[in-house]
Amino acid sequence: MPYSGLPTSSTAEAGYANGCIWIQGPDDLEREGYIEMRPEWQDEYRYKFNLTVPERKVMEEGNTHVFNSREWGYYDDPESVEGLLNWLDARGNNELKLRKELQLYKDKIITHMEKRKEYLNPSDEKSIDSSHKRMSTRGKQQPHVDHTAHRCLSWHNNTAIEELGHLHSDPPRNRKQTKKAAPILPPAIEEERQTRSEAAKRQRKR
């Protein structure tokens, strides 16, 4: 997929496909072997760093916590990318590989993070007043609602129209059945039939 997303998608004008770095939580092997260690190993770690591994995990994750591989977190701003690069320890093999990959794609990641932020927080749109009171409209003419204010409604599924000839929500068009033309007999068969008919006429004349 292109970094800016598919050109036929509903958010193609946004200029980004993801705009986030997704972080998956630890699976069972990682959690049991590196986080939930034996008590004696935790004591040894506390002796060296003045805290246990679970305590360090809670401190470094901040307000977002992921406990297993079915939970995900994400970074969505350029400042967090810099913080992640500074946090990774180049002395670890896995962290060193991840750091190199992030540095390689850093500019693209930051560019699309900024485009995502611009798309989700446009400066020219007015915020909706949430304090609007609900009033009874019985017997009153309903005001016209401008659906063009919602960007998702301005997208048209041209791919379905081009490939299927109709939208997925519309029933397919009935195709008119054309009459099949009568098959043309090969010349050899026609000559054979003509020869037989001529022979029959000759027998009648006799």
Coordinates of C-alpha atoms in Angstrom, one line a residue:
M1 CA 0.0 0.0 0.0
P2 CA 1.3 3.5 -0.7
Y3 CA 2.4 5.6 2.3
S4 CA -0.4 8.1 1.5
G5 CA -3.1 5.5 1.1
L6 CA -4.9 4.0 -1.8
P7 CA -5.9 6.7 -4.4
T8 CA -9.4 5.1 -4.6
S9 CA -10.1 5.1 -0.9
S10 CA -12.6 7.3 0.9
T11 CA -9.7 9.1 2.7
A12 CA -7.4 9.5 -0.3
E13 CA -7.5 13.3 0.0
A14 CA -6.2 13.1 3.6
G15 CA -2.7 12.1 2.3
Y16 CA -2.0 9.4 4.8
A17 CA -2.7 5.7 5.2
N18 CA -2.0 5.2 8.9
G19 CA -0.2 8.1 10.6
C20 CA 0.6 6.1 13.8
I21 CA 3.2 3.7 15.2
W22 CA 1.3 0.7 16.7
I23 CA 2.7 -1.0 19.8
Q24 CA 1.5 -4.5 20.6
G25 CA 1.5 -5.8 24.1
P26 CA 3.7 -8.7 25.3
D27 CA 2.6 -12.2 24.5
D28 CA 2.7 -15.0 27.2
L29 CA 6.3 -16.0 26.6
E30 CA 7.6 -12.4 26.8
R31 CA 5.5 -11.6 29.9
E32 CA 6.5 -14.7 31.8
G33 CA 10.1 -14.6 30.8
Y34 CA 10.9 -10.9 30.9
I35 CA 8.3 -9.2 33.1
E36 CA 6.8 -11.7 35.5
M37 CA 10.1 -13.2 36.6
R38 CA 10.9 -15.3 39.6
P39 CA 11.0 -13.5 42.9
E40 CA 14.8 -14.0 43.3
W41 CA 15.3 -12.5 39.8
Q42 CA 13.1 -9.6 40.7
D43 CA 15.1 -9.0 43.9
E44 CA 18.3 -9.1 41.9
Y45 CA 16.9 -6.6 39.4
R46 CA 15.7 -4.3 42.2
Y47 CA 19.1 -4.4 43.8
K48 CA 20.7 -3.1 40.5
F49 CA 18.0 -0.6 39.4
N50 CA 16.0 0.1 42.7
L51 CA 12.8 -1.2 41.1
T52 CA 11.3 -4.4 39.7
V53 CA 10.6 -5.0 36.0
P54 CA 6.7 -4.6 36.5
E55 CA 7.3 -1.4 38.3
R56 CA 9.5 -0.1 35.5
K57 CA 6.9 -1.2 32.9
V58 CA 4.2 0.8 34.7
M59 CA 6.4 3.9 35.1
E60 CA 7.6 4.0 31.5
E61 CA 4.2 3.2 29.9
G62 CA 2.6 6.2 31.5
N63 CA -1.2 6.4 31.3
T64 CA -1.5 3.7 28.6
H65 CA -0.9 0.1 29.6
V66 CA -0.9 -3.0 27.5
F67 CA -0.9 -6.3 29.4
N68 CA -1.0 -8.9 26.6
S69 CA -0.7 -9.4 22.8
R70 CA -4.4 -8.7 22.3
E71 CA -4.0 -5.1 23.5
W72 CA -2.4 -2.3 21.4
G73 CA -1.2 1.2 22.0
Y74 CA 0.1 3.8 19.5
Y75 CA 2.2 6.9 19.0
D76 CA 0.6 9.6 16.8
D77 CA 2.8 12.7 17.1
P78 CA 6.4 13.5 16.0
E79 CA 7.5 14.2 19.6
S80 CA 6.7 10.7 20.7
V81 CA 8.8 9.3 17.8
E82 CA 11.8 11.2 19.1
G83 CA 11.1 10.0 22.6
L84 CA 10.9 6.4 21.5
L85 CA 14.2 6.7 19.6
N86 CA 15.8 8.1 22.7
W87 CA 14.3 5.4 24.9
L88 CA 15.5 2.4 22.9
D89 CA 18.8 1.0 24.2
A90 CA 21.3 0.4 21.4
R91 CA 23.0 -2.2 23.5
G92 CA 20.1 -4.6 23.0
N93 CA 19.9 -6.6 19.8
N94 CA 16.1 -6.2 19.3
E95 CA 16.1 -2.6 20.3
L96 CA 19.0 -1.8 18.0
K97 CA 17.2 -3.3 15.0
L98 CA 14.0 -1.5 15.8
R99 CA 15.9 1.8 16.3
K100 CA 17.6 1.4 12.8
E101 CA 14.2 0.7 11.2
L102 CA 12.6 3.7 12.8
Q103 CA 15.4 6.0 11.8
L104 CA 15.2 4.7 8.3
Y105 CA 11.5 5.6 8.0
K106 CA 11.4 8.5 10.5
D107 CA 10.8 11.3 8.0
K108 CA 7.9 9.4 6.3
I109 CA 6.4 8.5 9.6
I110 CA 6.5 12.1 10.9
T111 CA 5.1 13.5 7.6
H112 CA 2.1 11.3 7.7
M113 CA 1.5 11.9 11.4
E114 CA 1.3 15.6 10.6
K115 CA -1.1 15.0 7.7
R116 CA -3.3 12.8 10.0
K117 CA -3.4 15.6 12.6
E118 CA -4.3 18.2 9.9
Y119 CA -7.1 15.9 8.5
L120 CA -8.6 15.2 12.0
N121 CA -8.4 18.8 13.2
P122 CA -9.1 21.0 10.2
S123 CA -8.9 24.7 11.0
D124 CA -11.7 25.9 8.7
E125 CA -14.5 23.7 10.2
K126 CA -16.7 25.1 12.9
S127 CA -17.2 23.0 16.0
I128 CA -20.7 21.8 16.8
D129 CA -22.4 23.3 19.8
S130 CA -23.0 20.4 22.1
S131 CA -25.2 22.5 24.4
H132 CA -28.0 22.8 21.7
K133 CA -31.3 22.0 23.4
R134 CA -33.6 19.4 22.0
M135 CA -36.9 20.9 20.9
S136 CA -40.2 19.3 19.7
T137 CA -40.6 19.6 15.9
R138 CA -44.1 18.1 15.7
G139 CA -46.1 20.1 13.2
K140 CA -43.1 22.2 12.1
Q141 CA -41.2 22.0 8.9
Q142 CA -37.9 20.2 9.2
P143 CA -34.9 22.4 8.4
H144 CA -32.7 21.4 5.5
V145 CA -29.7 19.5 6.6
D146 CA -26.5 20.0 4.5
H147 CA -24.9 16.6 4.3
T148 CA -21.9 18.0 2.4
A149 CA -20.5 19.2 5.8
H150 CA -19.6 15.5 6.5
R151 CA -16.6 14.6 4.5
C152 CA -17.4 10.9 4.4
L153 CA -20.6 11.6 2.4
S154 CA -18.7 13.3 -0.4
W155 CA -17.0 10.1 -1.4
H156 CA -18.4 7.9 -4.2
N157 CA -17.5 4.3 -4.7
N158 CA -16.4 4.6 -8.3
T159 CA -14.5 1.3 -8.2
A160 CA -17.8 -0.7 -7.7
I161 CA -19.4 1.3 -10.6
E162 CA -16.5 0.6 -12.9
E163 CA -16.2 -3.1 -12.1
L164 CA -19.8 -4.0 -11.4
G165 CA -21.7 -1.3 -13.2
H166 CA -23.6 -0.4 -10.0
L167 CA -23.1 0.3 -6.3
H168 CA -23.1 -2.5 -3.7
S169 CA -26.3 -1.1 -2.2
D170 CA -28.1 -1.1 -5.5
P171 CA -29.5 -4.2 -7.2
P172 CA -27.8 -5.3 -10.4
R173 CA -29.3 -4.3 -13.6
N174 CA -31.2 -6.9 -15.6
R175 CA -29.5 -7.6 -18.9
K176 CA -31.7 -8.1 -21.9
Q177 CA -31.4 -11.5 -23.5
T178 CA -30.5 -11.2 -27.2
K179 CA -32.0 -13.7 -29.6
K180 CA -29.5 -16.2 -30.9
A181 CA -29.1 -16.3 -34.7
A182 CA -29.9 -19.5 -36.4
P183 CA -26.8 -21.6 -37.0
I184 CA -25.5 -21.6 -40.6
L185 CA -25.0 -25.1 -42.0
P186 CA -21.6 -25.9 -43.5
P187 CA -21.5 -25.8 -47.3
A188 CA -20.8 -29.5 -47.5
I189 CA -24.1 -30.4 -45.7
E190 CA -26.0 -27.9 -47.8
E191 CA -24.7 -29.4 -51.0
E192 CA -25.5 -32.9 -49.8
R193 CA -29.1 -31.8 -49.0
Q194 CA -29.5 -30.2 -52.4
T195 CA -28.2 -33.3 -54.1
R196 CA -30.8 -35.5 -52.3
S197 CA -33.6 -33.1 -53.2
E198 CA -32.6 -33.1 -56.8
A199 CA -32.4 -36.9 -56.8
A200 CA -36.0 -37.0 -55.4
K201 CA -37.3 -34.7 -58.1
R202 CA -35.7 -36.8 -60.7
Q203 CA -37.3 -40.0 -59.4
R204 CA -40.7 -38.3 -59.5
K205 CA -40.2 -37.2 -63.1
R206 CA -39.4 -40.8 -64.0

